Tab-separated table of C-alpha atoms and ligand atoms in Angstrom:
chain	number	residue	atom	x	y	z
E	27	UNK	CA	-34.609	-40.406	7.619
E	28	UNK	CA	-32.880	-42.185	10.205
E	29	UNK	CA	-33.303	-45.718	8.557
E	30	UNK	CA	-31.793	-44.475	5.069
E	31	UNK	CA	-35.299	-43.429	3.262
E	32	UNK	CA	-33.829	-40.249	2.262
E	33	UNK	CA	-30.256	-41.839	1.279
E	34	UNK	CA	-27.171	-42.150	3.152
E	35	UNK	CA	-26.272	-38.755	3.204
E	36	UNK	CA	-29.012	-37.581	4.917
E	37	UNK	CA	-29.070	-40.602	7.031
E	38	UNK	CA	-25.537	-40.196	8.697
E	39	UNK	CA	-26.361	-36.001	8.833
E	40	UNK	CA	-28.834	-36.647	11.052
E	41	UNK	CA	-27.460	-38.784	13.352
E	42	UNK	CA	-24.619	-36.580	13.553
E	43	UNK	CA	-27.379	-33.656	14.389
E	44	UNK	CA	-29.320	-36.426	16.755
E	45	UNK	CA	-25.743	-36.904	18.418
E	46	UNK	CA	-25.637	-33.552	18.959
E	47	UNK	CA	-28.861	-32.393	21.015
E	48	UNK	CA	-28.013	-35.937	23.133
E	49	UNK	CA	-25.011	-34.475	24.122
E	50	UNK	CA	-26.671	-31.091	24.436
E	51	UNK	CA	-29.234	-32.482	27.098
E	52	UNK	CA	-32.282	-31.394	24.023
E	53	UNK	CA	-35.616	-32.689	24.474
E	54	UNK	CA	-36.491	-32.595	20.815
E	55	UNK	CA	-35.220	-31.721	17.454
E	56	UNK	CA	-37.114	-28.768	15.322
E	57	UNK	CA	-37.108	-28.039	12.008
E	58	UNK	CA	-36.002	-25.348	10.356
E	59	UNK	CA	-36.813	-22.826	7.575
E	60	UNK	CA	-33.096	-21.479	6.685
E	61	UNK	CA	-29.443	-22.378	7.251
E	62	UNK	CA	-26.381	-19.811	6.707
E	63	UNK	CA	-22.956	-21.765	6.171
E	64	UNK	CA	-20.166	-20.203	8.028
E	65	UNK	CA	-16.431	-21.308	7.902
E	66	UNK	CA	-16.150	-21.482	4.522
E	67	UNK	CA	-12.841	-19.620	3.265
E	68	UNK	CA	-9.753	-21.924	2.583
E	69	UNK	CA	-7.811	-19.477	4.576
E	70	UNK	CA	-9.286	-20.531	7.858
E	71	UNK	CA	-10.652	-24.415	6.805
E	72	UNK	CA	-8.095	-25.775	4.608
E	73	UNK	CA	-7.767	-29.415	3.202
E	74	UNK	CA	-9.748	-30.649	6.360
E	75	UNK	CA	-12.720	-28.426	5.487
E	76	UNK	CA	-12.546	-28.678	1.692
E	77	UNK	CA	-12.445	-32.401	1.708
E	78	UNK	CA	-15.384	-32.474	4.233
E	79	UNK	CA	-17.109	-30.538	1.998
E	80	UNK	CA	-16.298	-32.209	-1.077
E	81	UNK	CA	-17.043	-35.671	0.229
E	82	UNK	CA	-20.447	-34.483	1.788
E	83	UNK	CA	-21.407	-32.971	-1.824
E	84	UNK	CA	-19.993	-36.434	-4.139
E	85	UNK	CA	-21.727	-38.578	-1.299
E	86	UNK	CA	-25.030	-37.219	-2.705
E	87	UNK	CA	-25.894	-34.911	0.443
E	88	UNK	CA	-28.286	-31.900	-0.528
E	89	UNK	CA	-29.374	-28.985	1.606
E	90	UNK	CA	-33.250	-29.534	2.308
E	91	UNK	CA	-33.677	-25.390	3.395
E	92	UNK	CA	-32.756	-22.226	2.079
E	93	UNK	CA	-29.111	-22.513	2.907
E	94	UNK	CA	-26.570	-19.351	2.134
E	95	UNK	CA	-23.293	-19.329	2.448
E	96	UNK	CA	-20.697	-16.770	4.197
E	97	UNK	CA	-18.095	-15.285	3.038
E	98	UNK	CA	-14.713	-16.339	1.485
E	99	UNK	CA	-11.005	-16.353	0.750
E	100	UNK	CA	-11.483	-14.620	-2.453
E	101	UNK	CA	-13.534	-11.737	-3.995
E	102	UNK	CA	-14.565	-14.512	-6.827
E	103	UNK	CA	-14.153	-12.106	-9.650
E	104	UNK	CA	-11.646	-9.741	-8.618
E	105	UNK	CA	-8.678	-12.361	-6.743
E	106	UNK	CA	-6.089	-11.462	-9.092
E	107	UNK	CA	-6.355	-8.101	-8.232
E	108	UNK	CA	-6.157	-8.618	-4.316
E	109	UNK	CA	-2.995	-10.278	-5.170
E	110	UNK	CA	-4.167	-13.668	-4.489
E	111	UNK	CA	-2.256	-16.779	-5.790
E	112	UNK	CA	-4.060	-18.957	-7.944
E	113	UNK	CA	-3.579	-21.761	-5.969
E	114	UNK	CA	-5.159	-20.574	-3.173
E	115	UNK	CA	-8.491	-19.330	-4.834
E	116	UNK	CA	-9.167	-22.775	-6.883
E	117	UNK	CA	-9.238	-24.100	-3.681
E	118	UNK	CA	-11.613	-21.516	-2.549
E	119	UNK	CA	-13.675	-22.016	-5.833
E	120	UNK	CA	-13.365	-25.929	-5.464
E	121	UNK	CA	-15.086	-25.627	-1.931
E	122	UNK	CA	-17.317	-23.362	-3.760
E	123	UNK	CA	-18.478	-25.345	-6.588
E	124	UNK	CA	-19.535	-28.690	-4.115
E	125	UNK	CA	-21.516	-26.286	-1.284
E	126	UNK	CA	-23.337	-25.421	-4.733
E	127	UNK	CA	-23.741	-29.216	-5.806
E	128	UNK	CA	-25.301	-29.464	-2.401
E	129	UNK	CA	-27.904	-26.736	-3.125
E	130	UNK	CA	-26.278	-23.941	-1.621
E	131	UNK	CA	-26.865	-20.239	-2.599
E	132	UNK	CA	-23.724	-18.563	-3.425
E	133	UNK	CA	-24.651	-15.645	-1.289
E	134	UNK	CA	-21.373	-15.216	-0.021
E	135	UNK	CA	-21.771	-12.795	2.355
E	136	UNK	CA	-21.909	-12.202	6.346
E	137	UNK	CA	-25.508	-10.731	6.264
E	138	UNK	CA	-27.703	-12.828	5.033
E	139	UNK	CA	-29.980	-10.941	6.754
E	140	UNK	CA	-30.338	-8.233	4.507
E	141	UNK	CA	-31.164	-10.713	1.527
E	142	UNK	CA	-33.366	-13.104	3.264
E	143	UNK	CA	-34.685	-12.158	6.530
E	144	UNK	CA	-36.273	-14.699	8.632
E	145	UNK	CA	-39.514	-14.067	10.289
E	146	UNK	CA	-40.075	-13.375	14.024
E	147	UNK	CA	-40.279	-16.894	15.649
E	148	UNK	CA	-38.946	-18.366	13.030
E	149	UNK	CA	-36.587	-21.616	13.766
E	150	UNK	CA	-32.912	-20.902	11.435
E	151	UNK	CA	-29.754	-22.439	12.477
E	152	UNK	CA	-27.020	-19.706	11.438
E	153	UNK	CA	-23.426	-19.800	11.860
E	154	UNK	CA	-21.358	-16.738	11.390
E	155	UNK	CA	-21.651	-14.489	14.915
E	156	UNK	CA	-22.955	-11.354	13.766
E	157	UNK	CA	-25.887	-12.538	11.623
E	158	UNK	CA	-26.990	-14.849	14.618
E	159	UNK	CA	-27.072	-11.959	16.591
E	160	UNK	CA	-28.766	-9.842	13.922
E	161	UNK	CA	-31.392	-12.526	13.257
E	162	UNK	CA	-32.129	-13.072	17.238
E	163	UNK	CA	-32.253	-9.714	18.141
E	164	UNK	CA	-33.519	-7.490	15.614
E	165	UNK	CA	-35.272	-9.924	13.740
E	166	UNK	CA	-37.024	-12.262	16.854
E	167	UNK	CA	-35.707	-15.114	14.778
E	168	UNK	CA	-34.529	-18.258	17.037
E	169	UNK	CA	-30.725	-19.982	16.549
E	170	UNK	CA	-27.998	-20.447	18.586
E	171	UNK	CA	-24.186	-20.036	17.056
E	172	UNK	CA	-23.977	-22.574	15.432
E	173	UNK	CA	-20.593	-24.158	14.526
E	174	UNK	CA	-19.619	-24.411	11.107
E	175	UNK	CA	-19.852	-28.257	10.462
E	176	UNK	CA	-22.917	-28.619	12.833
E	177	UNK	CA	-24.867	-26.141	9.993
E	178	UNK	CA	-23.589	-28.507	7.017
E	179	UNK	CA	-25.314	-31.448	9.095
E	180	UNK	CA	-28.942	-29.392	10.289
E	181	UNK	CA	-29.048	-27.971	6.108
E	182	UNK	CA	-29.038	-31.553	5.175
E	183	UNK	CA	-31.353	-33.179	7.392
E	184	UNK	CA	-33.303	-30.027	7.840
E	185	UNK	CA	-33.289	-30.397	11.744
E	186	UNK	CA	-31.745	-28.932	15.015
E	187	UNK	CA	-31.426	-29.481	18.395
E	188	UNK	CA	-33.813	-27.697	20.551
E	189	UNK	CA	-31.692	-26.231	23.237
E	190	UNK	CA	-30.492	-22.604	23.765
E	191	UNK	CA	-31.221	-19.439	22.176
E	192	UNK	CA	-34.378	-21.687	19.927
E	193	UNK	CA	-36.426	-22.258	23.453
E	194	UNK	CA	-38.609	-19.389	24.836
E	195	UNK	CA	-37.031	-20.057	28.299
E	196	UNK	CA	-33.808	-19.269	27.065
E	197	UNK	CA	-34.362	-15.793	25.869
E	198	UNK	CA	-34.944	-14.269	28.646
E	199	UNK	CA	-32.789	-11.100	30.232
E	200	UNK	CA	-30.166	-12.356	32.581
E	201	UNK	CA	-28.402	-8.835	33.051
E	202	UNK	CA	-29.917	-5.059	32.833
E	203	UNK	CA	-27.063	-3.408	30.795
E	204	UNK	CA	-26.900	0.529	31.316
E	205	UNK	CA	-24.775	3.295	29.524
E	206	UNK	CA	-23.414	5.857	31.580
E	207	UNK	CA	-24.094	9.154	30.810
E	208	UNK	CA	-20.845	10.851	30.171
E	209	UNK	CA	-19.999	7.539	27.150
E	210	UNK	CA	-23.652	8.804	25.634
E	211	UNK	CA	-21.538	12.129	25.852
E	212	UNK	CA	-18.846	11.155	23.473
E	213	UNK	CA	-21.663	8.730	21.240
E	214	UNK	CA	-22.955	12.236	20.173
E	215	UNK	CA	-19.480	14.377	20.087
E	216	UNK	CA	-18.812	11.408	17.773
E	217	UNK	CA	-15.083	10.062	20.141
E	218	UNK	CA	-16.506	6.733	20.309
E	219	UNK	CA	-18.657	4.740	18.023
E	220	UNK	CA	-21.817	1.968	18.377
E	221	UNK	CA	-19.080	-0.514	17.782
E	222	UNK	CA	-16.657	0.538	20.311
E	223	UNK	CA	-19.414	0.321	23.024
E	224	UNK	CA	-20.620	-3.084	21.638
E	225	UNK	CA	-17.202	-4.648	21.821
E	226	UNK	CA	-17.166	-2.838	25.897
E	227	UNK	CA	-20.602	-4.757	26.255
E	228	UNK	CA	-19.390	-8.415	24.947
E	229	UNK	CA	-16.104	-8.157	27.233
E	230	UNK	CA	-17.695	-7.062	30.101
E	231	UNK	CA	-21.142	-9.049	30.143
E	232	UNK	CA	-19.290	-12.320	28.299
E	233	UNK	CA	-22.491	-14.516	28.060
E	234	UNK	CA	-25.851	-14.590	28.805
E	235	UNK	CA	-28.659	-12.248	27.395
E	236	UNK	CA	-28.094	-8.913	28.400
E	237	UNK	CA	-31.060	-6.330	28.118
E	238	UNK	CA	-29.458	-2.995	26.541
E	239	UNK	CA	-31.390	-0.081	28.380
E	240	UNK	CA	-30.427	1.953	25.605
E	241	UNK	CA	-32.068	2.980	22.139
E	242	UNK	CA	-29.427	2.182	19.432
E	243	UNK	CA	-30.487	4.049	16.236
E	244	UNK	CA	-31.102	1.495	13.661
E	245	UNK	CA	-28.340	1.912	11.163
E	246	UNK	CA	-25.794	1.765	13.943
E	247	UNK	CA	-27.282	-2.060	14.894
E	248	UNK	CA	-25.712	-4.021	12.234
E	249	UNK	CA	-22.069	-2.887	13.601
E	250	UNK	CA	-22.469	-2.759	16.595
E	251	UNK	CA	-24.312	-6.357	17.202
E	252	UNK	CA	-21.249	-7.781	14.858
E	253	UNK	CA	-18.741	-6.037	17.860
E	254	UNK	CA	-20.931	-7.970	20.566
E	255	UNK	CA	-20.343	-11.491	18.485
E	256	UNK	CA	-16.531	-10.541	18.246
E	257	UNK	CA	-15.938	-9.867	21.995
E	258	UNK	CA	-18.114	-12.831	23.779
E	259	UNK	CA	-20.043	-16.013	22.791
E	260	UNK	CA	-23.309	-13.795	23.566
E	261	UNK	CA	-25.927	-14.378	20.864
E	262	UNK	CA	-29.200	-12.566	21.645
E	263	UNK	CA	-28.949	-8.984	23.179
E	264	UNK	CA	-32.284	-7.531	23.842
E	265	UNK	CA	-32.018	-3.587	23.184
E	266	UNK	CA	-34.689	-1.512	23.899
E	267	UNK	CA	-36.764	-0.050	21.212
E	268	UNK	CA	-34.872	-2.780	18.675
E	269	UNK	CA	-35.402	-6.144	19.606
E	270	UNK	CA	-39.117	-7.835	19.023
E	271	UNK	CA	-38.730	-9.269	22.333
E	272	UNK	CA	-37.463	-6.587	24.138
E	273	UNK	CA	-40.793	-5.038	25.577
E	274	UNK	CA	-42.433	-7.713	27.218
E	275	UNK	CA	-39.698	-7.625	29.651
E	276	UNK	CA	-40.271	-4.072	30.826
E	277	UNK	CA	-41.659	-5.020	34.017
E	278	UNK	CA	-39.145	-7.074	35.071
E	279	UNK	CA	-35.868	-5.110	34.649
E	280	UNK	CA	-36.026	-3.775	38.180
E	281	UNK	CA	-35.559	-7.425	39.503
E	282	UNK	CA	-32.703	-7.750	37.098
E	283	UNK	CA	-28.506	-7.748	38.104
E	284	UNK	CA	-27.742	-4.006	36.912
E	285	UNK	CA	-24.214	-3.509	35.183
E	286	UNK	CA	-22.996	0.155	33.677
E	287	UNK	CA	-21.017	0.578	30.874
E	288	UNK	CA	-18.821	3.884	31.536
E	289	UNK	CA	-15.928	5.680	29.658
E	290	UNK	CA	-13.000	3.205	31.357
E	291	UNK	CA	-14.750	0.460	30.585
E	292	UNK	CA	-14.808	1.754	26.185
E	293	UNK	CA	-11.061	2.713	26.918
E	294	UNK	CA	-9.590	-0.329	28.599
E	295	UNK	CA	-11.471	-2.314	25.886
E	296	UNK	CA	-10.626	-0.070	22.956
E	297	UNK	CA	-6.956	-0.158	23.783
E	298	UNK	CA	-6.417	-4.032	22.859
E	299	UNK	CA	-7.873	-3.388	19.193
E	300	UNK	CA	-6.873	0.260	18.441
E	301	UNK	CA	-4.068	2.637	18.755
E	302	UNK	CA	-2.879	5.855	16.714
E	303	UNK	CA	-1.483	4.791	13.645
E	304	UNK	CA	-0.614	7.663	11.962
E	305	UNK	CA	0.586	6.226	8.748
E	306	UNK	CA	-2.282	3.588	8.114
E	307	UNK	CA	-2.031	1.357	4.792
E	308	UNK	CA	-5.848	1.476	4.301
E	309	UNK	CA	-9.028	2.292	5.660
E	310	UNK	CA	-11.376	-0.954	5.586
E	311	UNK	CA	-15.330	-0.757	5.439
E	312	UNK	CA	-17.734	-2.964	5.688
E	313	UNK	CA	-17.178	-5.348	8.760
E	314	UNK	CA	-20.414	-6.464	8.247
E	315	UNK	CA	-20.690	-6.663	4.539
E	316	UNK	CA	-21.999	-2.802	3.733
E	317	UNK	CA	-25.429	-2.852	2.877
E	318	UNK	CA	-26.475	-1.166	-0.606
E	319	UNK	CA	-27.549	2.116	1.525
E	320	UNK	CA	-24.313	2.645	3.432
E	321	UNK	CA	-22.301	1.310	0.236
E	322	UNK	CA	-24.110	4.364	-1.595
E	323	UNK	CA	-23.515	6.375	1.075
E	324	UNK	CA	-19.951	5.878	1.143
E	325	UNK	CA	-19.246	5.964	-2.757
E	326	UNK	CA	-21.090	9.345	-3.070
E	327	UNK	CA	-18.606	10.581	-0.530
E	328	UNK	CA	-15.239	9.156	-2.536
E	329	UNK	CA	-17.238	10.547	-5.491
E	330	UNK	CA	-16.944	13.987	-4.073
E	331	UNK	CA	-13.480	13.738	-2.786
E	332	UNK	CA	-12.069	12.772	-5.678
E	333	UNK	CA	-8.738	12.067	-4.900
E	334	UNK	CA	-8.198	9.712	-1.807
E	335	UNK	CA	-5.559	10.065	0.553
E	336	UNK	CA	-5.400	6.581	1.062
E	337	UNK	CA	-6.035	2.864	-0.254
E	338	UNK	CA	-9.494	2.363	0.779
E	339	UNK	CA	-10.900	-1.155	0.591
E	340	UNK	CA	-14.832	-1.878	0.855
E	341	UNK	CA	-16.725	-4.867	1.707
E	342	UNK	CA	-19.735	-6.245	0.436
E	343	UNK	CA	-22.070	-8.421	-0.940
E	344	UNK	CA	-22.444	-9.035	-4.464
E	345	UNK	CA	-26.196	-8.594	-4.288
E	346	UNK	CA	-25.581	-5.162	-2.713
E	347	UNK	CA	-22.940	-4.153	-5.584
E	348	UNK	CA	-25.888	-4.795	-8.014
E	349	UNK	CA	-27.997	-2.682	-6.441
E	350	UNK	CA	-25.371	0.104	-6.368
E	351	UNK	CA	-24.608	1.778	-9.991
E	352	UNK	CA	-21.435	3.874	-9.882
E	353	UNK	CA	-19.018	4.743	-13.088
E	354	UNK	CA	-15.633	3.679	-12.402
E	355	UNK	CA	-14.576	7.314	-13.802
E	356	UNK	CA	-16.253	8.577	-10.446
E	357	UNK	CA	-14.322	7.257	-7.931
E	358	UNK	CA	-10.372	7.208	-7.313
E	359	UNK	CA	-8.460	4.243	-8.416
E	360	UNK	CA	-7.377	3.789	-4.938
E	361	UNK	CA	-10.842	2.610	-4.069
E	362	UNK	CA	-11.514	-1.178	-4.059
E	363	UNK	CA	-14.868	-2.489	-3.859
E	364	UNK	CA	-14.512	-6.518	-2.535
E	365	UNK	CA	-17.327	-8.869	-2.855
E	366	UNK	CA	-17.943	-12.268	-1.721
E	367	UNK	CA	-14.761	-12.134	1.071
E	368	UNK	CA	-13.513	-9.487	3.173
E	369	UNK	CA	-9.791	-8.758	4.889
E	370	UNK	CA	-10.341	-10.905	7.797
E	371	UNK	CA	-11.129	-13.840	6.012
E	372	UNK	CA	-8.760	-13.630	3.062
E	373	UNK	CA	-5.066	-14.024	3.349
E	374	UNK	CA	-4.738	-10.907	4.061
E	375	UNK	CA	-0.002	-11.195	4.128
E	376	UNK	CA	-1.031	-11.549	0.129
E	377	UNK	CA	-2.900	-7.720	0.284
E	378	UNK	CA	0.138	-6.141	1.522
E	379	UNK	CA	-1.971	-4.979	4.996
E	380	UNK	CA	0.076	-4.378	7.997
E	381	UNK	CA	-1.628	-1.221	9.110
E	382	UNK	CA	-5.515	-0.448	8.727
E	383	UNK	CA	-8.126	2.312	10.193
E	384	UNK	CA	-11.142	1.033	10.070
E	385	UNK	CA	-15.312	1.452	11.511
E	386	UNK	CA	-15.149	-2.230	12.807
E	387	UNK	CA	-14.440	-3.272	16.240
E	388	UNK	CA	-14.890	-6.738	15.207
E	389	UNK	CA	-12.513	-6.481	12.367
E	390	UNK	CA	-10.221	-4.634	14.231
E	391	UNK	CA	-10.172	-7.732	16.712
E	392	UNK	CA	-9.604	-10.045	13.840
E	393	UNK	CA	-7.261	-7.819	12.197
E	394	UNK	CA	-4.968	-7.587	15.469
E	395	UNK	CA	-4.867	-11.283	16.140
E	396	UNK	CA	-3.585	-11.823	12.523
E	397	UNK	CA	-0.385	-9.153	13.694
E	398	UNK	CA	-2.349	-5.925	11.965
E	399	UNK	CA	-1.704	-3.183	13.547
E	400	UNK	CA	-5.573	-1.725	13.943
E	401	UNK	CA	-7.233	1.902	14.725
E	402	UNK	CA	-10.695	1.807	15.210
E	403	UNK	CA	-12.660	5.125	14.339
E	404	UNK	CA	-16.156	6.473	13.663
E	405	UNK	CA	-16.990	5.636	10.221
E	406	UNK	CA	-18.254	9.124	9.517
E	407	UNK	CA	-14.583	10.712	10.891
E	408	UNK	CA	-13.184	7.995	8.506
E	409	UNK	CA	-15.737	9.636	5.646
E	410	UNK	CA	-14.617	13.162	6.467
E	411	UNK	CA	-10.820	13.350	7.550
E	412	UNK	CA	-9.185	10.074	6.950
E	413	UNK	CA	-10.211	9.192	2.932
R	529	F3S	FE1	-18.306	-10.256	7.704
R	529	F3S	FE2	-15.730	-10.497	7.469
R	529	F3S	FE3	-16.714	-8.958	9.288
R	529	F3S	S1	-17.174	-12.111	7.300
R	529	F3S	S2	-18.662	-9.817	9.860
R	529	F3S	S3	-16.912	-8.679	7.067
R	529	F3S	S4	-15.058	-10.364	9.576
């Protein structure tokens, strides 16, 4: 590949790759079975990342794997109705259109996960936080956080660096992680959320590969791994009774640095992304992309209601909206289902958002640094007080 026999395209991607693991200190490169494409919305990448793009796809480069892409600036069917201006989403399709010259799925959505799941062992190279963590620690799959131009480069030429989170070494438990008993307390009473402890977690741990002593019932994982990704550059968190990996290091956790995770540590973190705002804009689900089972969930409870109190806007994947058949009769008018973006990555000054509740610690993060003013909640006190 190296001297041209697959084209110039793939030639210069993987020297960029080869670059790369030199500077990385890797031994090796390995191949790999999947890439996800993150960094993709206009919003964020602009003329920089749309002409990368576009030059990579007109130079002939193709993706070599199963390569999906993340979410965007736009819901691609429904941009006029987020309020959108059409300048912005032709970009967004134009960056669109080449990452589908190149081979690309047009997946567009933060789990791809839930649509392709990689296989325990199995060698992926994944941008976009919360899906790296997802795929390392719930699914044993191997990738590091990969930047968003690096993953371009490893779809083409099909190869990574071996360094990080992809070597056996490297997964191993650096810090016992421990929930005190009195935040457990308020996990039931339903005060905090999975979310609110994993954003405590990433800010207090930071980096490494923390060992959650700590059984995290499965449908909580998804938003609370995505809170972890938001609050540190950790990628792999090992939690007990979840992760693949997690029980061959039983016998080893007494020899491990022990941290706790107590109620002042989920209030001073909680303060930076949420405070009372009593007269909220919208409620926002689906930081992750709701999977068809919660989106279900959730539209059999605006069914019910009937008439919302507030704006509520949903996130998803298309794929997931297929699988979900709802009337539009049923549900209010001030419900939005979004697919293919969400609020943190579309220009969100165009939604008219200056005030949002929402289940996400990570969005809430996101939301904040944008000027948003945030209030993270439960998602079921969201489903029973605040619709
Ligand atoms: Fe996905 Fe947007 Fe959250 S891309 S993880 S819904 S910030």
């Amino acid at each position: 590949m190296l001297e041209g026999e697959r084209g110039e395209a793939a030639r210069k991607a993987l020297e960029i790759v080869v670059k790369v693991g030199e500077a990385l200190g890797a031994e090796k490169l390995v191949k790999i079975s999947s890439a996800h494409v993150s960094g993709v919305s206009y919003v964020n990448i602009g003329e920089a990342g749309l002409e990368l793009i576009r030059d990579l796809a007109l130079s002939g480069a193709r993706f070599t794997v199963l390569t999906t892409v993340n979410p965007t600036a736009i819901d691609t069917e429904k941009w006029r109705e987020m309020g959108i201006p059409q300048e912005i989403a032709l970009k967004q399709l134009d960056i669109l259109k080449h990452l589908e010259l190149m081979g690309a799925q047009m997946t567009l959505t933060c789990t791809p996960y839930l649509l392709h799941p990689p296989a325990e062992g199995e060698q992926i190279a994944w941008g976009e936080s919360n899906a790296v963590l997802y795929a390392n620690s719930v699914l044993g799959a191997r990738t590091n956080r990969e930047g968003g131009p690096l993953v371009l480069f490893e779809a083409i030429s099909g190869r990574a660096p071996y360094v990080g989170l992809r070597r056996e070494e490297e997964r191993k438990p650096t810090l016992l992680v421990e929930v005190d008993e009195d935040v457990r307390e308020r996990l039931r009473n339903g005060v905090y959320s999975y979310p609110m402890i994993g954003y405590t977690l990433g800010l207090k741990v930071g980096r490494g590969v923390p060992f959650l002593n700590f059984k995290i019932p499965f449908e909580e994982v998804k938003g609370f791994l995505a809170a972890v990704g938001a609050s540190s550059s950790i990628g792999l968190v090992l939690i007990k009774g979840v992760s693949p990996e997690a029980e061959k290091y039983t016998e080893v956790l007494n020899e491990l640095e022990e941290i706790h995770i107590d109620t002042e540590d989920v209030e001073t973190a909680c303060s930076k992304i949420s405070a009372d705002y009593e007269e909220a804009d919208a409620v926002f689900l689906g930081c992750p992309h709701l999977s068809p089972r919660e989106l279900e969930e959730i539209l059999s409870v605006i069914a019910e209601k009937g008439e919302l109190k507030r704006r509520t806007i949903l996130s998803t994947s298309r794929w997931a909206l297929e699988r979900v058949h709802r009337s539009k009769e049923e549900l209010s008018d001030k419900v939005i289902a979004l697919a293919d973006t969400c609020i943190v990555v579309a220009p969100i000054e165009y939604m008219g958002l200056k005030k949002v509740i929402t289940d996400s610690a990570k969005a809430a993060y996101y939301l904040s640094s944008k000027g948003v003013k945030t209030t993270v909640l439960p998602r079921k006190k969201i489903l029973e007080e605040i619709l």
